[in-house]
């Protein structure tokens, strides 16, 4: 048997994205690499300091081992880990190679002893910092890791528990694991599950929570939708629900309180690492009752309306959902009218808003009227502008993408120039001071361009929207309003409307009653400010 080649493993946990790859994952990947490649890890160097103060020294220690011939090379999780920036990577690599050492990546297949392998490594460096595919890939690995550790797919507070976040103890250089500890609201949580298991409705327990001043993890009174989501997740019963990334189940029904995952047959339930506060038999009985409620037509699955999910309460700015009403017909016969109106969800669920009621027919008429107004305004504007002054017929998405591409290309160029400067310096072609000057100039431009790119990423398609972009949809809606199926109409309206704000009825100074009215707001318009949750404020 040939002797295994000695390598130093260097593990780094630092910046935002990289922090998501735990040292344990990096460690096991490097171990596996060593086994596959007949290498022996003679030393593990952990650079777990988020501030990066120790990075330079840690890498120096690794390089000393190369110099002293106790190791042939350095193994990392990804090439991009070998330094704190792409720039630092290049310098460290130059130093390593000057000592005759080799850099190996545990997860990127490139033999850096060949010309092609070196090209591959160069590419890995180049794109490491902003290639989103790679970030997505790392995120997937992390999700896998969370699942294995019995943690929910996304961290964050859970009602009934104290969330202890993963954190780094600087003094001891250890990472404390993330975990959930039951807190003293546990008894209330258990009680809610029992009440629903015994037949009480979700709406009734939501209102009970509101009346008794119980609030959710975000410090706000509970809404029925949020409470249902939390309770259906089964977290309090010790379960963690994973929904497969590539699942092809239909999207969430906006009129149902059930989440997409809750209705999906492909969801995966696994026992969590946390302590359950709801007994298993209560949880089973709860699930049974909830499944029954979902199959009851008048229960959680209301019929869909064109404005479902779009209505907003003008008092609080929150959502307004469809509700039934009833009128007395001939002979005092009560006629139920499902979806007769929309009402503020906060008013209904926890009374933190005095809310609004608005007839569905009034809201729908207002939308149709507004669509006609917009369409006419767009036509009028198009007619008043000479053709050639409006040559930009691209969509908002295309315009944003083009700007993004331009900035990314510039970033790649800057990085190339930085490399070239570093290369010239290490080969002794240029003196230190001219290198420093050029580096500072490039770094400054790099910072500016990166900030611009970040700013662009924050901007959404909607903010770039021009009314004319929506004219085809608006015309289609007006012309075929009655014959378009409700779901299609709703989808089309969602692409044009920010929402429809419902204003409560009021009394004018002269004593006349002003009925409740609706104000549709387009994607290209700003949201109106809430008028305040209380009627007599
Ligand atoms: Zn699914
Ligand atoms: Zn409201």
Coordinates of C-alpha atoms and ligand atoms in Angstrom, one line a residue:
X1 CA 0.0 0.0 0.0
X2 CA 1.3 3.4 -0.9
X3 CA 1.7 6.0 1.8
X4 CA -1.1 8.6 2.0
X5 CA -0.2 12.2 1.1
X6 CA -0.3 14.4 4.2
X7 CA -2.7 17.4 4.0
X8 CA -3.7 20.2 6.3
X9 CA -7.5 20.9 6.4
X10 CA -8.6 24.5 6.7
X11 CA -12.2 25.2 7.8
X12 CA -13.6 28.6 7.7
X13 CA -16.9 30.0 8.8
X14 CA -17.3 33.6 8.3
X15 CA -19.5 35.8 6.0
X16 CA -23.2 35.7 5.7
X17 CA -23.7 32.9 3.1
X18 CA -20.7 30.9 4.2
X19 CA -21.9 30.9 7.8
X20 CA -24.7 28.6 6.7
X21 CA -22.2 25.8 6.0
X22 CA -21.4 24.5 9.4
X23 CA -17.9 23.3 10.4
X24 CA -19.2 19.8 10.8
X25 CA -20.4 19.7 7.2
X26 CA -17.1 21.0 5.9
X27 CA -15.2 18.6 8.1
X28 CA -17.0 15.5 6.8
X29 CA -16.7 16.6 3.2
X30 CA -13.0 17.1 3.6
X31 CA -12.7 13.7 5.3
X32 CA -14.5 12.1 2.4
X33 CA -12.3 13.8 -0.1
X34 CA -9.2 12.6 1.7
X35 CA -10.4 9.0 1.6
X36 CA -11.2 9.2 -2.1
X37 CA -7.8 10.8 -3.0
X38 CA -5.4 8.8 -0.9
X39 CA -4.7 11.7 1.4
X40 CA -4.3 11.9 5.1
X41 CA -5.4 14.9 7.1
X42 CA -2.6 15.5 9.5
X43 CA -3.9 18.8 11.0
X44 CA -7.3 20.5 11.2
X45 CA -7.3 24.2 11.3
X46 CA -10.6 25.8 12.3
X47 CA -11.0 29.5 11.5
X48 CA -14.4 30.1 13.2
X49 CA -13.9 33.7 14.1
X50 CA -16.6 35.6 12.3
X51 CA -14.7 38.9 12.5
X52 CA -11.8 37.4 10.6
X53 CA -9.2 38.8 12.9
X54 CA -7.4 35.4 13.0
X55 CA -7.7 34.4 9.4
X56 CA -4.3 35.7 8.3
X57 CA -2.5 33.9 11.2
X58 CA -4.4 30.7 10.8
X59 CA -3.5 30.5 7.1
X60 CA 0.1 31.3 8.0
X61 CA 0.1 28.4 10.4
X62 CA -1.1 26.1 7.5
X63 CA 1.6 27.5 5.2
X64 CA 4.3 26.9 7.8
X65 CA 3.4 23.2 7.7
X66 CA 3.9 23.2 3.9
X67 CA 7.2 25.0 4.3
X68 CA 8.3 22.5 7.0
X69 CA 7.3 19.6 4.6
X70 CA 4.9 18.1 7.2
X71 CA 2.1 18.6 4.6
X72 CA 1.9 18.5 0.8
X73 CA -1.0 20.8 0.5
X74 CA -4.1 22.4 2.0
X75 CA -7.6 21.0 1.7
X76 CA -10.7 23.3 1.8
X77 CA -14.4 22.8 1.5
X78 CA -14.6 25.1 -1.5
X79 CA -11.8 27.0 -3.3
X80 CA -13.5 30.2 -2.3
X81 CA -12.8 29.3 1.4
X82 CA -9.1 30.0 1.0
X83 CA -9.1 33.6 2.2
X84 CA -11.6 36.2 3.2
X85 CA -12.3 37.5 -0.3
X86 CA -11.5 36.7 -3.9
X87 CA -8.6 39.0 -3.6
X88 CA -7.3 37.4 -0.4
X89 CA -7.7 34.0 -2.1
X90 CA -5.4 34.9 -4.9
X91 CA -2.7 36.1 -2.5
X92 CA -2.9 33.1 -0.3
X93 CA -2.8 30.8 -3.3
X94 CA 0.3 32.6 -4.6
X95 CA 2.0 32.1 -1.3
X96 CA 1.0 28.4 -1.1
X97 CA 2.3 27.7 -4.6
X98 CA 5.5 29.6 -4.0
X99 CA 6.2 27.0 -1.2
X100 CA 5.5 24.1 -3.6
X101 CA 2.1 23.3 -2.0
X102 CA -1.2 22.4 -3.6
X103 CA -4.7 23.6 -2.9
X104 CA -7.5 20.9 -3.0
X105 CA -11.2 21.4 -2.8
X106 CA -13.4 18.8 -1.2
X107 CA -16.4 19.6 -3.3
X108 CA -15.1 20.9 -6.6
X109 CA -13.6 18.3 -9.0
X110 CA -10.5 19.9 -10.4
X111 CA -7.0 18.4 -10.5
X112 CA -5.0 21.5 -10.0
X113 CA -1.8 19.7 -11.2
X114 CA -3.2 19.9 -14.8
X115 CA -3.7 23.0 -16.9
X116 CA -7.4 22.3 -17.2
X117 CA -7.7 21.9 -13.4
X118 CA -6.1 25.2 -12.9
X119 CA -8.5 26.8 -15.3
X120 CA -11.4 25.3 -13.4
X121 CA -10.0 26.5 -10.0
X122 CA -9.6 30.0 -11.5
X123 CA -13.3 30.0 -12.6
X124 CA -14.3 28.8 -9.1
X125 CA -12.6 31.8 -7.6
X126 CA -14.1 34.1 -10.1
X127 CA -17.7 33.2 -9.6
X128 CA -17.6 32.2 -5.9
X129 CA -18.8 35.6 -4.6
X130 CA -21.9 36.2 -6.5
X131 CA -23.0 33.2 -8.4
X132 CA -26.5 32.5 -7.2
X133 CA -26.7 28.9 -8.3
X134 CA -23.9 28.0 -6.0
X135 CA -25.5 29.9 -3.1
X136 CA -28.6 27.9 -3.8
X137 CA -26.7 24.7 -3.8
X138 CA -25.1 25.5 -0.4
X139 CA -28.5 26.4 1.0
X140 CA -29.8 23.0 -0.1
X141 CA -26.9 21.3 1.8
X142 CA -27.8 23.4 4.9
X143 CA -31.4 22.5 4.7
X144 CA -30.4 18.9 4.6
X145 CA -28.2 19.5 7.7
X146 CA -31.1 21.2 9.6
X147 CA -33.3 18.3 8.9
X148 CA -30.7 15.8 10.2
X149 CA -30.3 17.9 13.3
X150 CA -34.1 17.8 13.9
X151 CA -34.5 21.6 13.4
X152 CA -37.3 23.2 11.3
X153 CA -36.3 24.1 7.8
X154 CA -36.3 27.8 8.7
X155 CA -35.2 29.0 12.1
X156 CA -37.1 31.6 14.1
X157 CA -39.3 31.8 17.1
X158 CA -42.0 29.3 17.7
X159 CA -44.9 30.0 20.0
X160 CA -44.6 28.0 23.3
X161 CA -40.8 27.9 23.0
X162 CA -37.7 29.9 23.6
X163 CA -35.5 29.9 20.5
X164 CA -31.8 29.6 21.3
X165 CA -30.0 30.7 18.3
X166 CA -26.8 29.2 17.1
X167 CA -24.0 31.4 18.2
X168 CA -20.3 31.5 18.4
X169 CA -18.4 31.7 21.7
X170 CA -15.4 33.8 20.7
X171 CA -13.4 33.0 23.8
X172 CA -13.7 29.3 23.5
X173 CA -13.9 29.2 19.7
X174 CA -16.9 26.9 19.8
X175 CA -20.3 27.1 18.2
X176 CA -23.3 26.6 20.4
X177 CA -26.0 24.6 18.6
X178 CA -29.5 26.0 17.9
X179 CA -32.3 24.6 20.0
X180 CA -35.9 25.2 21.2
X181 CA -36.8 25.2 24.9
X182 CA -40.4 25.0 26.1
X183 CA -41.5 28.2 27.9
X184 CA -44.4 29.0 30.3
X185 CA -47.0 29.6 27.5
X186 CA -46.8 25.8 26.9
X187 CA -49.9 25.2 29.0
X188 CA -52.0 27.5 26.9
X189 CA -50.8 25.9 23.7
X190 CA -51.7 22.4 25.0
X191 CA -55.1 23.7 26.0
X192 CA -55.8 25.0 22.6
X193 CA -55.1 21.7 20.9
X194 CA -57.3 19.9 23.4
X195 CA -60.2 22.4 22.8
X196 CA -60.0 21.9 19.0
X197 CA -59.7 18.1 19.5
X198 CA -62.9 18.3 21.5
X199 CA -64.7 20.2 18.6
X200 CA -64.2 23.9 19.3
X201 CA -63.6 25.9 16.1
X202 CA -60.4 27.6 15.1
X203 CA -62.2 30.9 14.8
X204 CA -63.5 30.5 18.4
X205 CA -60.1 29.8 19.9
X206 CA -58.5 32.7 18.0
X207 CA -61.1 35.1 19.5
X208 CA -60.5 33.6 22.9
X209 CA -56.8 34.3 22.6
X210 CA -57.6 37.9 21.6
X211 CA -60.0 38.5 24.5
X212 CA -57.4 37.2 27.0
X213 CA -54.6 39.3 25.6
X214 CA -52.4 36.5 24.3
X215 CA -50.1 37.5 21.5
X216 CA -48.0 35.6 19.0
X217 CA -44.2 35.4 18.6
X218 CA -44.2 38.7 16.7
X219 CA -45.8 40.5 19.5
X220 CA -49.1 40.9 17.7
X221 CA -52.6 39.5 18.4
X222 CA -53.3 36.2 16.6
X223 CA -55.1 36.0 13.3
X224 CA -56.9 32.8 12.5
X225 CA -54.7 32.1 9.5
X226 CA -51.5 32.3 11.4
X227 CA -52.8 30.3 14.4
X228 CA -54.0 27.5 12.0
X229 CA -50.6 27.4 10.3
X230 CA -48.8 27.2 13.6
X231 CA -51.0 24.6 15.1
X232 CA -51.2 22.5 11.9
X233 CA -47.4 22.4 11.7
X234 CA -47.4 20.0 14.7
X235 CA -44.3 21.7 16.1
X236 CA -45.7 21.8 19.6
X237 CA -46.4 18.1 19.4
X238 CA -42.7 17.5 18.6
X239 CA -42.9 17.2 14.9
X240 CA -41.1 19.0 12.1
X241 CA -42.8 19.2 8.7
X242 CA -40.7 19.3 5.6
X243 CA -42.2 20.1 2.2
X244 CA -40.0 18.7 -0.6
X245 CA -38.3 21.5 -2.6
X246 CA -39.3 19.9 -6.0
X247 CA -42.8 19.1 -5.0
X248 CA -45.3 19.5 -7.9
X249 CA -48.4 20.0 -5.8
X250 CA -50.8 22.9 -6.5
X251 CA -50.1 26.3 -5.0
X252 CA -51.8 27.5 -1.8
X253 CA -55.5 28.3 -2.1
X254 CA -55.8 31.9 -1.0
X255 CA -59.2 31.3 0.4
X256 CA -58.2 28.4 2.6
X257 CA -56.5 28.8 6.0
X258 CA -54.5 25.7 5.3
X259 CA -51.0 26.2 4.0
X260 CA -49.8 24.5 0.9
X261 CA -47.7 22.0 2.8
X262 CA -50.7 21.1 5.1
X263 CA -52.7 19.8 2.1
X264 CA -49.8 18.2 0.3
X265 CA -49.7 14.4 0.3
X266 CA -45.9 14.5 -0.3
X267 CA -45.0 16.3 2.9
X268 CA -42.4 14.7 5.2
X269 CA -43.0 14.5 8.9
X270 CA -40.0 13.9 11.1
X271 CA -39.5 13.9 14.8
X272 CA -37.9 17.2 15.9
X273 CA -35.0 17.5 18.3
X274 CA -37.2 19.7 20.6
X275 CA -39.3 18.6 23.6
X276 CA -43.1 18.2 22.7
X277 CA -45.6 20.2 24.8
X278 CA -48.6 18.5 23.3
X279 CA -49.3 14.8 24.0
X280 CA -49.3 12.6 20.9
X281 CA -53.0 11.4 21.4
X282 CA -54.2 15.0 21.6
X283 CA -52.3 15.8 18.4
X284 CA -53.8 12.8 16.6
X285 CA -57.3 13.9 17.7
X286 CA -56.6 17.5 16.7
X287 CA -55.5 16.4 13.2
X288 CA -58.6 14.3 12.7
X289 CA -60.9 17.2 13.6
X290 CA -58.9 19.6 11.3
X291 CA -59.2 17.2 8.4
X292 CA -62.9 17.0 8.9
X293 CA -63.2 20.8 9.0
X294 CA -61.3 21.1 5.8
X295 CA -63.7 18.8 4.0
X296 CA -66.7 20.8 5.1
X297 CA -67.7 23.1 2.3
X298 CA -68.8 26.0 4.5
X299 CA -65.8 25.6 6.8
X300 CA -62.3 26.6 5.8
X301 CA -62.7 26.2 2.1
X302 CA -64.8 29.2 1.1
X303 CA -65.7 29.6 -2.6
X304 CA -63.2 31.9 -4.4
X305 CA -64.1 35.4 -5.6
X306 CA -62.3 37.6 -8.0
X307 CA -61.1 39.9 -5.3
X308 CA -60.2 37.2 -2.7
X309 CA -56.7 38.0 -1.3
X310 CA -56.8 41.5 -2.8
X311 CA -59.2 43.3 -0.4
X312 CA -57.6 45.5 2.3
X313 CA -59.0 47.3 5.3
X314 CA -58.4 51.0 5.0
X315 CA -58.5 51.5 8.8
X316 CA -55.6 49.1 9.7
X317 CA -54.1 48.3 6.3
X318 CA -54.6 44.6 7.0
X319 CA -56.4 42.0 4.9
X320 CA -60.1 41.8 4.5
X321 CA -61.7 38.4 3.8
X322 CA -64.9 37.2 2.2
X323 CA -67.7 36.5 4.7
X324 CA -71.3 35.4 4.4
X325 CA -74.4 37.3 5.1
X326 CA -78.1 36.6 5.2
X327 CA -81.3 38.3 4.4
X328 CA -85.0 37.6 5.1
X329 CA -86.9 36.7 2.0
X330 CA -90.7 36.4 1.5
X331 CA -92.4 34.8 4.5
X332 CA -89.5 35.6 6.8
X333 CA -87.4 32.8 5.3
X334 CA -83.7 33.3 6.0
X335 CA -81.7 33.2 2.8
X336 CA -78.0 32.7 3.3
X337 CA -75.7 34.7 1.0
X338 CA -72.1 33.2 1.0
X339 CA -69.4 35.7 0.0
X340 CA -71.9 38.5 0.4
X341 CA -69.2 40.9 1.7
X342 CA -65.6 41.5 2.7
X343 CA -64.7 42.3 6.3
X344 CA -61.5 43.2 8.1
X345 CA -59.7 40.1 9.4
X346 CA -58.4 41.8 12.5
X347 CA -61.9 43.0 13.4
X348 CA -63.2 39.5 13.1
X349 CA -60.3 37.6 14.8
X350 CA -59.1 39.8 17.6
X351 CA -60.9 43.1 17.5
X352 CA -57.7 45.2 17.3
X353 CA -59.4 47.1 14.5
X354 CA -62.9 48.5 14.3
X355 CA -62.7 47.5 10.7
X356 CA -64.9 47.7 7.7
X357 CA -67.7 45.8 6.0
X358 CA -68.2 46.3 2.3
X359 CA -70.5 44.5 0.0
X360 CA -68.7 42.4 -2.6
X361 CA -70.8 43.8 -5.4
X362 CA -69.7 47.4 -4.5
X363 CA -66.0 46.4 -4.5
X364 CA -66.2 44.6 -7.8
X365 CA -68.1 47.4 -9.5
X366 CA -65.4 49.9 -8.2
X367 CA -62.7 47.7 -9.7
X368 CA -64.3 47.4 -13.1
X369 CA -64.9 51.2 -13.2
X370 CA -61.3 51.9 -12.2
X371 CA -60.0 49.5 -15.0
X372 CA -61.9 51.5 -17.5
X373 CA -60.5 54.8 -16.2
X374 CA -56.9 53.5 -16.3
X375 CA -57.4 52.1 -19.8
X376 CA -58.6 55.4 -21.1
X377 CA -55.8 57.3 -19.4
X378 CA -53.2 55.0 -20.9
X379 CA -54.7 55.4 -24.4
X380 CA -54.8 59.2 -24.0
X381 CA -51.2 59.3 -23.0
X382 CA -50.0 57.0 -25.8
X383 CA -51.9 59.2 -28.3
X384 CA -50.2 62.4 -27.0
X385 CA -46.7 61.1 -27.2
X386 CA -44.9 60.9 -30.6
X387 CA -44.0 57.4 -31.5
X388 CA -40.2 57.7 -31.6
X389 CA -39.9 59.2 -28.2
X390 CA -41.0 56.0 -26.6
X391 CA -38.8 53.3 -28.3
X392 CA -38.3 51.3 -25.1
X393 CA -40.8 48.5 -25.5
X394 CA -39.0 46.1 -23.2
X395 CA -40.7 44.7 -20.2
X396 CA -39.8 45.9 -16.6
X397 CA -38.1 42.5 -15.9
X398 CA -36.0 42.8 -19.1
X399 CA -34.9 46.3 -18.1
X400 CA -33.9 45.3 -14.6
X401 CA -32.1 42.2 -15.9
X402 CA -30.1 44.2 -18.4
X403 CA -28.9 46.6 -15.7
X404 CA -28.0 43.7 -13.5
X405 CA -26.0 42.0 -16.2
X406 CA -24.1 45.2 -16.9
X407 CA -23.1 45.6 -13.2
X408 CA -22.1 42.0 -12.9
X409 CA -19.9 42.2 -16.0
X410 CA -18.2 45.3 -14.5
X411 CA -17.6 43.5 -11.2
X412 CA -16.0 40.6 -13.0
X413 CA -13.8 43.1 -14.9
X414 CA -12.7 44.8 -11.7
X415 CA -11.8 41.5 -10.1
X416 CA -9.8 40.6 -13.2
X417 CA -7.9 43.9 -12.8
X418 CA -7.3 43.3 -9.1
X419 CA -5.9 39.9 -9.9
X420 CA -3.6 41.3 -12.5
X421 CA -2.3 43.8 -10.0
X422 CA -1.7 41.1 -7.4
X423 CA 0.0 39.0 -10.0
X424 CA 2.3 41.9 -11.0
X425 CA 3.1 42.5 -7.4
X426 CA 4.0 38.9 -6.5
X427 CA 6.2 38.6 -9.6
X428 CA 8.0 41.8 -8.6
X429 CA 6.9 43.7 -11.8
X430 CA 5.4 46.7 -10.0
X431 CA 6.4 48.3 -6.7
X432 CA 4.3 48.0 -3.5
X433 CA 3.1 51.6 -3.5
X434 CA 1.7 51.7 -7.1
X435 CA 0.0 48.3 -6.3
X436 CA -1.6 49.8 -3.2
X437 CA -2.8 52.9 -5.1
X438 CA -4.3 50.8 -7.9
X439 CA -5.8 48.3 -5.5
X440 CA -7.5 51.1 -3.4
X441 CA -9.0 52.7 -6.5
X442 CA -10.3 49.3 -7.8
X443 CA -11.6 48.3 -4.4
X444 CA -13.5 51.6 -4.1
X445 CA -15.2 51.1 -7.5
X446 CA -15.9 47.5 -6.5
X447 CA -17.7 48.7 -3.4
X448 CA -19.7 51.2 -5.3
X449 CA -20.7 48.7 -8.0
X450 CA -21.7 46.1 -5.4
X451 CA -23.9 48.6 -3.6
X452 CA -25.6 49.5 -6.9
X453 CA -26.2 45.9 -7.6
X454 CA -27.6 45.3 -4.1
X455 CA -29.9 48.4 -4.6
X456 CA -31.1 46.9 -7.9
X457 CA -31.9 43.6 -6.3
X458 CA -34.0 45.3 -3.8
X459 CA -36.0 47.0 -6.5
X460 CA -38.8 44.8 -7.7
X461 CA -40.4 44.5 -11.1
X462 CA -43.5 46.3 -9.7
X463 CA -41.6 49.5 -9.0
X464 CA -40.3 49.6 -12.5
X465 CA -43.7 49.1 -13.9
X466 CA -45.2 51.5 -16.4
X467 CA -49.0 51.6 -16.7
X468 CA -48.7 50.9 -20.5
X469 CA -47.1 47.5 -19.7
X470 CA -50.5 46.5 -18.3
X471 CA -52.8 47.7 -21.0
X472 CA -53.2 44.3 -22.6
X473 CA -54.3 42.7 -19.3
X474 CA -56.6 45.7 -18.4
X475 CA -58.3 45.6 -21.8
X476 CA -58.7 41.8 -21.6
X477 CA -60.3 42.1 -18.2
X478 CA -62.7 44.9 -19.3
X479 CA -63.8 43.2 -22.5
X480 CA -64.3 39.7 -21.1
X481 CA -65.1 40.5 -17.4
X482 CA -68.3 38.4 -17.3
X483 CA -67.1 35.4 -19.3
X484 CA -63.7 35.0 -17.7
X485 CA -63.6 32.2 -15.1
X486 CA -63.3 33.6 -11.5
X487 CA -59.9 32.0 -10.9
X488 CA -58.5 33.5 -14.1
X489 CA -60.0 36.9 -13.4
X490 CA -58.4 36.8 -9.9
X491 CA -55.0 35.9 -11.3
X492 CA -55.2 38.7 -13.9
X493 CA -56.3 41.2 -11.3
X494 CA -53.5 40.2 -9.0
X495 CA -51.0 41.2 -11.7
X496 CA -52.5 44.6 -12.1
X497 CA -53.6 45.5 -8.6
X498 CA -51.7 46.2 -5.4
X499 CA -55.0 45.8 -3.7
X500 CA -58.5 47.1 -3.2
X501 CA -58.8 49.3 -0.1
X502 CA -62.2 49.3 1.6
X503 CA -63.2 52.5 3.5
X504 CA -65.8 52.3 6.2
X505 CA -69.1 54.2 6.0
X506 CA -69.1 57.6 7.7
X507 CA -71.2 60.6 8.3
X508 CA -70.4 63.8 6.4
X509 CA -70.3 67.2 8.3
X510 CA -73.8 68.0 6.9
X511 CA -75.2 64.8 8.4
X512 CA -75.5 62.7 5.3
X513 CA -74.5 59.1 5.4
X514 CA -71.6 58.2 3.2
X515 CA -71.7 54.4 2.5
X516 CA -68.6 52.2 2.6
X517 CA -66.6 52.5 -0.6
X518 CA -63.7 50.7 -2.3
X519 CA -60.5 52.2 -3.8
X520 CA -58.6 49.9 -6.2
X521 CA -54.8 50.7 -6.2
X522 CA -52.7 49.7 -9.2
X523 CA -49.2 48.2 -9.2
X524 CA -47.7 51.5 -10.3
X525 CA -49.5 53.5 -7.6
X526 CA -48.5 53.9 -3.9
X527 CA -50.4 52.1 -1.1
X528 CA -52.7 54.5 0.8
X529 CA -51.9 55.2 4.4
X530 CA -54.1 53.5 7.0
X531 CA -56.7 55.9 8.5
X532 CA -56.3 54.3 11.9
X533 CA -57.9 51.2 13.5
X534 CA -60.4 53.0 15.7
X535 CA -63.8 54.4 14.6
X536 CA -63.9 57.3 17.1
X537 CA -60.2 58.2 17.0
Ligands
LIG1 ZN1 -46.3 19.5 -2.1
LIG2 ZN1 -58.9 46.7 9.9

